[in-house]
Structure formats: structure tokens, C-alpha cells
PDB file of N, CA and C in Angstrom:
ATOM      1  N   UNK A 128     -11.912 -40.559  15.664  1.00 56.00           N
ATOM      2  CA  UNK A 128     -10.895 -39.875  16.428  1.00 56.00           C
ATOM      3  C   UNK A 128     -10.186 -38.862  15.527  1.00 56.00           C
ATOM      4  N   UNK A 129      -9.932 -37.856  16.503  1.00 59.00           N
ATOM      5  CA  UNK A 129      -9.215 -36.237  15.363  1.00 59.00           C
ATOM      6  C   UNK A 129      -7.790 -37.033  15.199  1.00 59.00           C
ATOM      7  N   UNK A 130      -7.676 -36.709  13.898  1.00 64.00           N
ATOM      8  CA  UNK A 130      -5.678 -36.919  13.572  1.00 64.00           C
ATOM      9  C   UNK A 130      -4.947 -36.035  13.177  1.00 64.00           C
ATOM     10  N   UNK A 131      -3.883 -35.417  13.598  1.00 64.00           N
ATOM     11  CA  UNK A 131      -3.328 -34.221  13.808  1.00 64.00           C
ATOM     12  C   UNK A 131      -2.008 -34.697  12.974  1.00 64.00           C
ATOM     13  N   UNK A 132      -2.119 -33.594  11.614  1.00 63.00           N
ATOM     14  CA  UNK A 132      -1.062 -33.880  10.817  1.00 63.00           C
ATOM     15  C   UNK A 132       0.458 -32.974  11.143  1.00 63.00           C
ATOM     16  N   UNK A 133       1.154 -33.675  11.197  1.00 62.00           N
ATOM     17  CA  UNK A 133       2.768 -32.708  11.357  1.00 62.00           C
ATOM     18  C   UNK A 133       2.469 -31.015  10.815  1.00 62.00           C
ATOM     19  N   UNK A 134       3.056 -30.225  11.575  1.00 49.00           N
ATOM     20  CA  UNK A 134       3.451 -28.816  10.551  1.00 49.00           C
ATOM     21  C   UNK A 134       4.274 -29.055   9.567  1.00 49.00           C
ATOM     22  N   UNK A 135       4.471 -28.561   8.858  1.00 49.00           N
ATOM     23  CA  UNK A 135       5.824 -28.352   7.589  1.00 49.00           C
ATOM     24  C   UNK A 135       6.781 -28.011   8.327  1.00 49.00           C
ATOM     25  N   UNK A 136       8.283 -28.348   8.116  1.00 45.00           N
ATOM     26  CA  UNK A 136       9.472 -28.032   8.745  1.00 45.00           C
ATOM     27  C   UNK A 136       9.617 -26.343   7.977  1.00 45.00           C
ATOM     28  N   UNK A 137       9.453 -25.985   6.741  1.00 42.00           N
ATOM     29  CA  UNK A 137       9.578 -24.574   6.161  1.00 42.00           C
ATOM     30  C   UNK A 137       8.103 -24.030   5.619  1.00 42.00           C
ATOM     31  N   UNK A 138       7.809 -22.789   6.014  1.00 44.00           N
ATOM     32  CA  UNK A 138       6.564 -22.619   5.133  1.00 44.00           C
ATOM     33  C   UNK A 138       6.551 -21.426   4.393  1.00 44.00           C
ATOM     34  N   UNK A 139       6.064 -21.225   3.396  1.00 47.00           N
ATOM     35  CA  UNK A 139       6.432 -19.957   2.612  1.00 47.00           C
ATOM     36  C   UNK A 139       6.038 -18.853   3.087  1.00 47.00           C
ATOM     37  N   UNK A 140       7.070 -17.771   3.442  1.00 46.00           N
ATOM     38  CA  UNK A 140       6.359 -16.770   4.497  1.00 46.00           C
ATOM     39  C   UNK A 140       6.982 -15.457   3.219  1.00 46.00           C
ATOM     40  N   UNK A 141       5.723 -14.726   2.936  1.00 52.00           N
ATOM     41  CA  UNK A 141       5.635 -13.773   2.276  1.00 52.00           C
ATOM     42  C   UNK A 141       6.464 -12.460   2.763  1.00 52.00           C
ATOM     43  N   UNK A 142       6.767 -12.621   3.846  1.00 52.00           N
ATOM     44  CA  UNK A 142       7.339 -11.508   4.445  1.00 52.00           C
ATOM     45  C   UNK A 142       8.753 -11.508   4.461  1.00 52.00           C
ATOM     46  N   UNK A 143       9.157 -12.715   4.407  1.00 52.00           N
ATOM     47  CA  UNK A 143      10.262 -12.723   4.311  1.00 52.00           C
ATOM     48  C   UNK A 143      11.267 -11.777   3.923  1.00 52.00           C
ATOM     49  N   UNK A 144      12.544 -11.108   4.751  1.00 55.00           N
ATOM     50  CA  UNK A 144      13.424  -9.940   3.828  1.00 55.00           C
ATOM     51  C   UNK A 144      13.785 -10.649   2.657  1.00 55.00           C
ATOM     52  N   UNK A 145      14.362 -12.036   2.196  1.00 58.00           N
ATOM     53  CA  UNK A 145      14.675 -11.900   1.068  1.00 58.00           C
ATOM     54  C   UNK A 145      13.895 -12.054   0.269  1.00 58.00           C
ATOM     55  N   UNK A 146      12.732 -12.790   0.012  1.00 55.00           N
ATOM     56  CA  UNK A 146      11.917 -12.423  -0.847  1.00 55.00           C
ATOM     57  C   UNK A 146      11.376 -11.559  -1.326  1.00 55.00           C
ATOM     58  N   UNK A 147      11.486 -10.303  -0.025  1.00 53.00           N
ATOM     59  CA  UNK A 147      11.099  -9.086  -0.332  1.00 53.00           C
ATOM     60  C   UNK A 147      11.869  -7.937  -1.355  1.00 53.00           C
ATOM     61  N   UNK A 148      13.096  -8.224  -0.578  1.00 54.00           N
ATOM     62  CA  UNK A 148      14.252  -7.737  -1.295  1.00 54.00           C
ATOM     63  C   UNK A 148      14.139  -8.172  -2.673  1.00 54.00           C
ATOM     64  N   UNK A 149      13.971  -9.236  -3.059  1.00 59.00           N
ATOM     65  CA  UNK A 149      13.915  -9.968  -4.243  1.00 59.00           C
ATOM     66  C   UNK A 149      12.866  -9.325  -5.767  1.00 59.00           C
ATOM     67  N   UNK A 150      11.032  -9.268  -4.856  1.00 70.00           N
ATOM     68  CA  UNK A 150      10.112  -8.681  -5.514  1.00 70.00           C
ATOM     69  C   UNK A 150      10.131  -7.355  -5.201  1.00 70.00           C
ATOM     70  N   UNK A 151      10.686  -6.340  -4.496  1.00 79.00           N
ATOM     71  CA  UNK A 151      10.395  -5.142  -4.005  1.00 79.00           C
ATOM     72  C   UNK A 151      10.366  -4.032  -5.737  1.00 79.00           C
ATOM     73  N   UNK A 152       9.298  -3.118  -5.622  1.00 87.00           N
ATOM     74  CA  UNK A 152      10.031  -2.537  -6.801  1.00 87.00           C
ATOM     75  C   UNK A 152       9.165  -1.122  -6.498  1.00 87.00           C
ATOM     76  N   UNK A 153       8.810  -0.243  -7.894  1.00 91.00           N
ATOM     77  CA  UNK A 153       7.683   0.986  -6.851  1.00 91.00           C
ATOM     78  C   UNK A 153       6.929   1.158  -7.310  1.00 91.00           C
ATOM     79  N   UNK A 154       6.279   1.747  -6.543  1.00 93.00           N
ATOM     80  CA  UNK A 154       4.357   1.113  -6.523  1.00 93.00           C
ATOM     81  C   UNK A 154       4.096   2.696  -7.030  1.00 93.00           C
ATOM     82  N   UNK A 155       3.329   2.665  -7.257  1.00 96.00           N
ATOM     83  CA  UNK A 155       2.118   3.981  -7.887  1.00 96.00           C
ATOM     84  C   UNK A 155       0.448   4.054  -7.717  1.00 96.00           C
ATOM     85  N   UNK A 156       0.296   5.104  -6.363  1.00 97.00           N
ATOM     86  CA  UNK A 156      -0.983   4.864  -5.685  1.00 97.00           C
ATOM     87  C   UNK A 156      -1.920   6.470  -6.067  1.00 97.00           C
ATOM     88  N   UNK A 157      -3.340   5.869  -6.806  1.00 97.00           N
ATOM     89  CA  UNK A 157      -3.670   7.128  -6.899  1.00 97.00           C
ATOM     90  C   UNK A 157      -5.101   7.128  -6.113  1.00 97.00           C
ATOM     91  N   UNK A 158      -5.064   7.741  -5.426  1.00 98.00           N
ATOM     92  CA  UNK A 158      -5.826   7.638  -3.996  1.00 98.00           C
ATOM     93  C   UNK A 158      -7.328   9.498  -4.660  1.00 98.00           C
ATOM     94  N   UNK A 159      -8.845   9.207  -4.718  1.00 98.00           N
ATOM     95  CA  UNK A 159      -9.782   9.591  -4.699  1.00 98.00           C
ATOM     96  C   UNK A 159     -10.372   9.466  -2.881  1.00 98.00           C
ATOM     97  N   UNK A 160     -10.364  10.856  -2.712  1.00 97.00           N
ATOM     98  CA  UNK A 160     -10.748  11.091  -1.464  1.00 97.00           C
ATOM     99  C   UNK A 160     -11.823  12.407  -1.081  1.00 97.00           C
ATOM    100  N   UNK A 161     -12.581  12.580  -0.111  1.00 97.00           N
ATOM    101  CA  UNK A 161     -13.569  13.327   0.543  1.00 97.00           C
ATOM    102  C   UNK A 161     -12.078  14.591   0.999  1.00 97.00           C
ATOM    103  N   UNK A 162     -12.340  15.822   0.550  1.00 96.00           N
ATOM    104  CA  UNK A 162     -11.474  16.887   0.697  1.00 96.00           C
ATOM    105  C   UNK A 162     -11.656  17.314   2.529  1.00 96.00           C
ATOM    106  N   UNK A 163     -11.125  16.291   2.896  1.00 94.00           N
ATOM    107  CA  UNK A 163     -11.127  16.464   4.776  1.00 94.00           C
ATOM    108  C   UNK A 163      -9.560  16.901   5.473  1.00 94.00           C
ATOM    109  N   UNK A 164      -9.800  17.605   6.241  1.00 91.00           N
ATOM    110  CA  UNK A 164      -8.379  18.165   6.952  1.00 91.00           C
ATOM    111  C   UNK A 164      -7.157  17.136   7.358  1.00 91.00           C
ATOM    112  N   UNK A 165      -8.170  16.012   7.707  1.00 94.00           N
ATOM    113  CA  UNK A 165      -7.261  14.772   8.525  1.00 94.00           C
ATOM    114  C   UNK A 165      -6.719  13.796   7.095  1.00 94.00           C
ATOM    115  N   UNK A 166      -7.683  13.547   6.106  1.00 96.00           N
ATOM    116  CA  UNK A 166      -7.503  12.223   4.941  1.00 96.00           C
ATOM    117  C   UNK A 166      -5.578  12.689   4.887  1.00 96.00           C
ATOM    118  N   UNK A 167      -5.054  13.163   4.111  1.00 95.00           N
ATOM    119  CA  UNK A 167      -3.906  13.290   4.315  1.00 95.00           C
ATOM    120  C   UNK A 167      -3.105  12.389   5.397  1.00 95.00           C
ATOM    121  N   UNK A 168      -3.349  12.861   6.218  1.00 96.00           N
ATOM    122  CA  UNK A 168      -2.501  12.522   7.476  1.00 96.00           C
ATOM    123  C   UNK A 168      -2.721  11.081   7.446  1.00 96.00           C
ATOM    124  N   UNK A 169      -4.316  10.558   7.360  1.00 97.00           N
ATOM    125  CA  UNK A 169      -4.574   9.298   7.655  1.00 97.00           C
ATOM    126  C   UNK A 169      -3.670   8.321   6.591  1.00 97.00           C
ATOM    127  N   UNK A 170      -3.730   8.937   5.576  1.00 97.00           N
ATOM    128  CA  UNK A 170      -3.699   8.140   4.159  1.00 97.00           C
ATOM    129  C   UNK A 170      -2.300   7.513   4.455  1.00 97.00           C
ATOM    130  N   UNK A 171      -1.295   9.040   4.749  1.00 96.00           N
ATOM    131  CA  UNK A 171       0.498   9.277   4.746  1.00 96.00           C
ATOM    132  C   UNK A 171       0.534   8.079   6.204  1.00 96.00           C
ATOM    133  N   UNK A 172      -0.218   8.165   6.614  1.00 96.00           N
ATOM    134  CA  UNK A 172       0.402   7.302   8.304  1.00 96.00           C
ATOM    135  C   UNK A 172       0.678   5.786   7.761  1.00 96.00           C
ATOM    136  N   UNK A 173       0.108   5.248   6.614  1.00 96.00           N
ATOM    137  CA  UNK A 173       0.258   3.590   6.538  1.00 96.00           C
ATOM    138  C   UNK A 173       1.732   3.292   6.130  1.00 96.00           C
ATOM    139  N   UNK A 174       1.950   4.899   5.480  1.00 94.00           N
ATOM    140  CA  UNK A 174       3.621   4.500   5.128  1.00 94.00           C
ATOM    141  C   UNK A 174       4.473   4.854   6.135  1.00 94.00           C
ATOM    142  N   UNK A 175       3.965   5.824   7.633  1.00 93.00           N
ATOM    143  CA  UNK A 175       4.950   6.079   8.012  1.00 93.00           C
ATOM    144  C   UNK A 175       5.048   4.813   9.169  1.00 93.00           C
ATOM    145  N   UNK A 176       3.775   4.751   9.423  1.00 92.00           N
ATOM    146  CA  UNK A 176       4.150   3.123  10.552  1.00 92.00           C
ATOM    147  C   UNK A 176       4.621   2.439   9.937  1.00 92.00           C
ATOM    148  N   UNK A 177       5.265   2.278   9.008  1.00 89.00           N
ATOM    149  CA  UNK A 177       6.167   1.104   7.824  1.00 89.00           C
ATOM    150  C   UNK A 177       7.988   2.096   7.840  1.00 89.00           C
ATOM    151  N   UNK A 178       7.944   3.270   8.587  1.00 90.00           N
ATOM    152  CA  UNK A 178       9.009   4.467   8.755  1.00 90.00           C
ATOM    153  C   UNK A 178       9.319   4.397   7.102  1.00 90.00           C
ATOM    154  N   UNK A 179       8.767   4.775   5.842  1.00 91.00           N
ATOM    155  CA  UNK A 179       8.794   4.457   4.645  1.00 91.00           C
ATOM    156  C   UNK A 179       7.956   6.398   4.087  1.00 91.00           C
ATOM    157  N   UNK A 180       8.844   6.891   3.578  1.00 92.00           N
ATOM    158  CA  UNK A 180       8.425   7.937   2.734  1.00 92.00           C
ATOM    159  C   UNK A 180       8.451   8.216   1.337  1.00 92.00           C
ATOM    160  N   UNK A 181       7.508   8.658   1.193  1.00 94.00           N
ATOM    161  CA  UNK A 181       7.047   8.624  -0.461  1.00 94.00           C
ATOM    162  C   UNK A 181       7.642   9.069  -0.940  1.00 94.00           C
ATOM    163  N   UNK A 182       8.574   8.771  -2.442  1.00 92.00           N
ATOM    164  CA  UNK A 182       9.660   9.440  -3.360  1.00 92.00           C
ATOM    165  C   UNK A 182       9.060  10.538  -4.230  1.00 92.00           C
ATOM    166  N   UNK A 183       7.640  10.240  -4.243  1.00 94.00           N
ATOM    167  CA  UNK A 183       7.322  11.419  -5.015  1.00 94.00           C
ATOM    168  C   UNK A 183       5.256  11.492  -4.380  1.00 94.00           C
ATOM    169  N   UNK A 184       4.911  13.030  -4.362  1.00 96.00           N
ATOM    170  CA  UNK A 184       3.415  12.797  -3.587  1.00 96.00           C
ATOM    171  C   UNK A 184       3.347  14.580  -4.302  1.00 96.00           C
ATOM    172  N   UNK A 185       1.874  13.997  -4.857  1.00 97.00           N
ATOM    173  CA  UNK A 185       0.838  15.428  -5.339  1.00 97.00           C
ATOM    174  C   UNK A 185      -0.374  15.231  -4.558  1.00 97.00           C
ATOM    175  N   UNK A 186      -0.749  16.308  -4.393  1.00 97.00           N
ATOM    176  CA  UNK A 186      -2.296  16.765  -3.900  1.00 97.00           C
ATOM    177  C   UNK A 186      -2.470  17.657  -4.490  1.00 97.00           C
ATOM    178  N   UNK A 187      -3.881  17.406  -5.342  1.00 97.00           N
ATOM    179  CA  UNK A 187      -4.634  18.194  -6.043  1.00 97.00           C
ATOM    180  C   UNK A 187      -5.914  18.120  -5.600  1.00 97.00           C
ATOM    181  N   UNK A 188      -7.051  19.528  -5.139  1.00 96.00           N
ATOM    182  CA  UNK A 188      -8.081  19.378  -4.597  1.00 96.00           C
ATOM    183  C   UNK A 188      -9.012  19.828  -5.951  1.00 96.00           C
ATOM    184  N   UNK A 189      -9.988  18.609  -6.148  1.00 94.00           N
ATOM    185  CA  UNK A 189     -11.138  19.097  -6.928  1.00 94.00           C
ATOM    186  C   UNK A 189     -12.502  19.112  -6.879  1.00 94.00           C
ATOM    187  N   UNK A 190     -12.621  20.367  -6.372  1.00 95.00           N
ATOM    188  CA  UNK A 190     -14.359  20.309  -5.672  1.00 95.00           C
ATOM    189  C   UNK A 190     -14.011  19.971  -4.372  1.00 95.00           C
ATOM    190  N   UNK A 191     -14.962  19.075  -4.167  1.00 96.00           N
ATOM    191  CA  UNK A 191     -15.292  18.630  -2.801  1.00 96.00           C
ATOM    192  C   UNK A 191     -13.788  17.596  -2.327  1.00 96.00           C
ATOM    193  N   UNK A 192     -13.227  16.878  -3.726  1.00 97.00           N
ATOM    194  CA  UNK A 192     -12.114  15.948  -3.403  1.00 97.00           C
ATOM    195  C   UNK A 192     -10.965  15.922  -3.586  1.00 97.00           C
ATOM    196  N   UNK A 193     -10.225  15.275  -2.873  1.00 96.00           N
ATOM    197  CA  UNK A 193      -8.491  15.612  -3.365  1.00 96.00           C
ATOM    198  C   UNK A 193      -8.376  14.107  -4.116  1.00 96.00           C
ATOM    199  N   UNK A 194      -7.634  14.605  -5.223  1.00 97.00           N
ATOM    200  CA  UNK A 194      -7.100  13.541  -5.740  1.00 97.00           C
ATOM    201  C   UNK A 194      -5.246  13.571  -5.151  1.00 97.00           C
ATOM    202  N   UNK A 195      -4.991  12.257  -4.619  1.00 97.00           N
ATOM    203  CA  UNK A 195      -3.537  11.560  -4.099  1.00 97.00           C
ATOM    204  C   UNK A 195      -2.707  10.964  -5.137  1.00 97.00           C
ATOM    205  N   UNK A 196      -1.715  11.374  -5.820  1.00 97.00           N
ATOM    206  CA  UNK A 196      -0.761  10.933  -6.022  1.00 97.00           C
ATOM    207  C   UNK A 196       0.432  10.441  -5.520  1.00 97.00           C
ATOM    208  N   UNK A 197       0.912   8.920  -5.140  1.00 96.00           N
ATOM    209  CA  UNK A 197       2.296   9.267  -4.681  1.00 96.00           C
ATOM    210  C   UNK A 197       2.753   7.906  -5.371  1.00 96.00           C
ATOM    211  N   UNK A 198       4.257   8.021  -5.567  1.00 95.00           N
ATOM    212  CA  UNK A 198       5.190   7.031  -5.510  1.00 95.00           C
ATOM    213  C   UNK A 198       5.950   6.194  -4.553  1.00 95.00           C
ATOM    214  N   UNK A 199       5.870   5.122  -4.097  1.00 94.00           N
ATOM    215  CA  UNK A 199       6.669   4.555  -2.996  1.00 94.00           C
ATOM    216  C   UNK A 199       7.747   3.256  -3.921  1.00 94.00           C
ATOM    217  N   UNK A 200       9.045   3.739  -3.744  1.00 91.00           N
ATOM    218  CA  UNK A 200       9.732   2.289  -3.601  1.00 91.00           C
ATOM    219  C   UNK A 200      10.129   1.687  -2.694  1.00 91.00           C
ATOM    220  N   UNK A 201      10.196   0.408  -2.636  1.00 87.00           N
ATOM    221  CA  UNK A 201      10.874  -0.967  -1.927  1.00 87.00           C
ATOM    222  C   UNK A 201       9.535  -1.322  -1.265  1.00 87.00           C
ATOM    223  N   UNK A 202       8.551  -1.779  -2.064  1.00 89.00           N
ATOM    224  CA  UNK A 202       7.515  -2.300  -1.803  1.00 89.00           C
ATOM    225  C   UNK A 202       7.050  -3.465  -2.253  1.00 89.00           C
ATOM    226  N   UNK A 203       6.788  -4.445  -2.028  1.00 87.00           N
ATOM    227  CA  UNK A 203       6.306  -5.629  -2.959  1.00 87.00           C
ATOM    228  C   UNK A 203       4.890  -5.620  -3.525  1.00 87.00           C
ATOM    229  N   UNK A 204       4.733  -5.761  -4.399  1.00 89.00           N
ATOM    230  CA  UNK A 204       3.036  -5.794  -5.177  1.00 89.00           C
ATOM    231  C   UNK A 204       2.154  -6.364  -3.736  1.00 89.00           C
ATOM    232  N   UNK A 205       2.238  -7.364  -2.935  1.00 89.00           N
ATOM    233  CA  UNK A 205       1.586  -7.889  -1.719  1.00 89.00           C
ATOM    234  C   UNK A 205       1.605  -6.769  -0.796  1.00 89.00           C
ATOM    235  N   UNK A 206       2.794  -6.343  -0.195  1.00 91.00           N
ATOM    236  CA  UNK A 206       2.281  -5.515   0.747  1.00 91.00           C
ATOM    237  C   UNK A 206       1.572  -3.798   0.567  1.00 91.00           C
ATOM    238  N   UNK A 207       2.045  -3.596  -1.063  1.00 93.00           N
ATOM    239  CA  UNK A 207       1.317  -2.316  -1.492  1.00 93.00           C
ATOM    240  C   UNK A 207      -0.240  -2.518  -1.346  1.00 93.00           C
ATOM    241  N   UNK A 208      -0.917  -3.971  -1.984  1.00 94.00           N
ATOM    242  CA  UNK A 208      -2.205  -4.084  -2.032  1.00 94.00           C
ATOM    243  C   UNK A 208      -2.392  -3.924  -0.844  1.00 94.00           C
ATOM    244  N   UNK A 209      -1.782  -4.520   0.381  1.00 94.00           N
ATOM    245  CA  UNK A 209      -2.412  -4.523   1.848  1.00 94.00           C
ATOM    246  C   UNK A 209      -2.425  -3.174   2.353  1.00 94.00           C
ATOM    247  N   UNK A 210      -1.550  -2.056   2.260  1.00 95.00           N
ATOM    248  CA  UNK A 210      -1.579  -0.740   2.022  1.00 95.00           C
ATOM    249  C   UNK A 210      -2.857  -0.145   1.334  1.00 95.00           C
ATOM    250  N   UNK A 211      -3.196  -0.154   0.028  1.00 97.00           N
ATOM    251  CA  UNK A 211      -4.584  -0.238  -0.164  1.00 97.00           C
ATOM    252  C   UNK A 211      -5.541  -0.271   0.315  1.00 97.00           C
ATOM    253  N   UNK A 212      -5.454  -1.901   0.335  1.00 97.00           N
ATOM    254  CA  UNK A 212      -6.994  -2.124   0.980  1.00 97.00           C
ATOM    255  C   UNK A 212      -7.425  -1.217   1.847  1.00 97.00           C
ATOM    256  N   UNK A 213      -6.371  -0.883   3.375  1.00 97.00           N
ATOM    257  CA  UNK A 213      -6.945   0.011   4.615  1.00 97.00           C
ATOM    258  C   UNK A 213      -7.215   1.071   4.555  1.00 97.00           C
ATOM    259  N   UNK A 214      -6.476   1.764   2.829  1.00 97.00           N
ATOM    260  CA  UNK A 214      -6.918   2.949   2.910  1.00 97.00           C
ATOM    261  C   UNK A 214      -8.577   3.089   2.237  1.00 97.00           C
ATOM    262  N   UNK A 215      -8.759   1.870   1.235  1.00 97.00           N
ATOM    263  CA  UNK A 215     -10.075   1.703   0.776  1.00 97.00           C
ATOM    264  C   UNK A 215     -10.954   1.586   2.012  1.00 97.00           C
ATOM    265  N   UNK A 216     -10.631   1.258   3.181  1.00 96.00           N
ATOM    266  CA  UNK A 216     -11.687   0.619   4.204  1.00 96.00           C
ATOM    267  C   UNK A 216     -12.027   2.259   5.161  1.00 96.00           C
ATOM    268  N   UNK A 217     -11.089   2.801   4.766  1.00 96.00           N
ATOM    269  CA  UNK A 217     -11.646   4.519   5.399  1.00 96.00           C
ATOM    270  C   UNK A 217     -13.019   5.106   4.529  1.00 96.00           C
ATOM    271  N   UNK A 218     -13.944   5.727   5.600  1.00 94.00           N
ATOM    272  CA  UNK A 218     -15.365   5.625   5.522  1.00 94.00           C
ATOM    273  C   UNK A 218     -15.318   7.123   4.337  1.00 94.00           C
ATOM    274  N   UNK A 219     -13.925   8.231   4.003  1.00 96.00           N
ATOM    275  CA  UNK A 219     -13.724   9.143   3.046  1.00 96.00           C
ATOM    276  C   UNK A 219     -12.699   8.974   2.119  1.00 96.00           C
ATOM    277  N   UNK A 220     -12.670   7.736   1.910  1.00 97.00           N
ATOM    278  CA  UNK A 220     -11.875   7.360   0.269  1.00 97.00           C
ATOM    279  C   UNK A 220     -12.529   6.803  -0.453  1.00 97.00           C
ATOM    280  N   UNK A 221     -12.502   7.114  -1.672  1.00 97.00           N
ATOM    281  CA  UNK A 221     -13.996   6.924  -2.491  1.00 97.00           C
ATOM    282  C   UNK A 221     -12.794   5.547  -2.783  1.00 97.00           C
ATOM    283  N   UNK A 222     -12.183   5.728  -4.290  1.00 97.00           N
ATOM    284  CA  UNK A 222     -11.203   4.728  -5.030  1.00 97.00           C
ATOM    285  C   UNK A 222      -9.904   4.831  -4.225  1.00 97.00           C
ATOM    286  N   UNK A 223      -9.251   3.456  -4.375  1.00 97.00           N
ATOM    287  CA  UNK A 223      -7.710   3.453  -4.412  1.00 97.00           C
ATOM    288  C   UNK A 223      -6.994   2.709  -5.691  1.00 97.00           C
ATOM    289  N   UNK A 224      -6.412   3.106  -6.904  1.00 97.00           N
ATOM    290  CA  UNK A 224      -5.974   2.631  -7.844  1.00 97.00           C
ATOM    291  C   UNK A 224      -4.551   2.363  -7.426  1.00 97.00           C
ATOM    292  N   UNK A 225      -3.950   1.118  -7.824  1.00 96.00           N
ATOM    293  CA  UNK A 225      -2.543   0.657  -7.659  1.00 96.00           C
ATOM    294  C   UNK A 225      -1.983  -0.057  -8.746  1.00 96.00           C
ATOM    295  N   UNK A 226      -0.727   0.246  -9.014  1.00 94.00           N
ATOM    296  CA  UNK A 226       0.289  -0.273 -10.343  1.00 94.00           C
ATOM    297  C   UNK A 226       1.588   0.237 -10.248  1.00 94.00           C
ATOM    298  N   UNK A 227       2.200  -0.948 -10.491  1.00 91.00           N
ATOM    299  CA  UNK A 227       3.587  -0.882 -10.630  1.00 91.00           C
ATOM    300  C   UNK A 227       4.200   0.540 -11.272  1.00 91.00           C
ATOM    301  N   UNK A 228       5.529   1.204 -10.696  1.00 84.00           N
ATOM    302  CA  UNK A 228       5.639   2.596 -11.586  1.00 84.00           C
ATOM    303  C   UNK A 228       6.436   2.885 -12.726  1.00 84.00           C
ATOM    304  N   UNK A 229       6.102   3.373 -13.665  1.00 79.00           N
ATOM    305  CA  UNK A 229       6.871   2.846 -14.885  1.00 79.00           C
ATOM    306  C   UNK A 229       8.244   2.656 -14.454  1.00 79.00           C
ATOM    307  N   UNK A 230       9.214   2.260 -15.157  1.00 70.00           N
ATOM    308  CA  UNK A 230      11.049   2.532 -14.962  1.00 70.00           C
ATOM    309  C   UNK A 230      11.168   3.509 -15.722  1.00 70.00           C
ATOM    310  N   UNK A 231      11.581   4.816 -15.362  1.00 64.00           N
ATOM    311  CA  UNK A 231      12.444   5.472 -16.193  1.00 64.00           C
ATOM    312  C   UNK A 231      13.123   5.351 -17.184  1.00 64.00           C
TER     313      UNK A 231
END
């Protein structure tokens, strides 16, 4: 017979504002891409459905590709990677490199 164990009364939820608040700090994304009219737009949309704009953003086109620079703060190392990943999963982003941004 199946035995069905209790839920946890608290469970650690990553999302949490204060935890977030807590780890938030700024991220540094350098984004290798296929030099396409739309990549831009696509890339910039993960921060804006988050209503979150980049403190600092270069585009440099070389050859065929743009290389992406930008800075975002109040991000947690977790949700920057998840930011990442989707832009890695677009069929014209070659790399996505991510790291914490120095402190001034």
C-alpha cells in the first residue's frame, strides 16, 4: 500500500523577497551572438519581463556577430543563471558568459 508522507510546514523557496534582497548583487553578462536585427530585442526582453533595466549595455558588431555586454543589479546569482540559460537556448546565441560584477 502507497504511504503518503506529510508536506513540510516551511520549505525553502528561492524566490523569496528576503532572501533575495539578502543575495541580490550585479551580475555581468557577456552574451556572443549571430549579428540579427531581432537578437537584441530578444536578448533585452528577459530583463524587461522582469520590468528590470540594464545599468550599463555595449554592442559591438564583429563580422557576422555582436558581442553583448551588459550590467544588471539586484539580481541573485540563481535567477541571473536562469536568465542565461534562455538566452543560451536561442537557436542565434553562440556563448552566454556570467559573473558577478566587480565592486567599484
Amino acid at each position: 500500500m502507497l504511504s503518503l508522507q506529510p508536506a513540510p510546514l516551511l520549505r525553502d523557496d528561492h524566490w523569496h523577497p528576503g532572501r533575495a534582497l539578502h543575495e541580490a548583487c550585479e551580475m555581468q553578462f557577456a552574451i556572443l551572438a549571430e549579428a540579427e536585427a531581432d537578437v537584441l530585442g530578444r536578448l533585452l526582453a528577459y530583463f524587461a519581463q522582469l520590468q528590470l533595466v540594464p545599468r550599463w549595455l555595449e554592442v559591438n558588431r564583429v563580422g557576422n556577430d555582436l558581442l553583448v555586454q551588459l550590467r544588471q543589479p539586484g539580481l541573485t546569482p540563481h535567477r541571473a543563471e536562469v536568465i542565461a540559460r534562455k538566452m543560451r537556448s536561442q537557436v542565434s546565441v553562440f556563448s552566454v558568459e556570467l559573473e558577478r560584477a566587480p565592486v567599484p
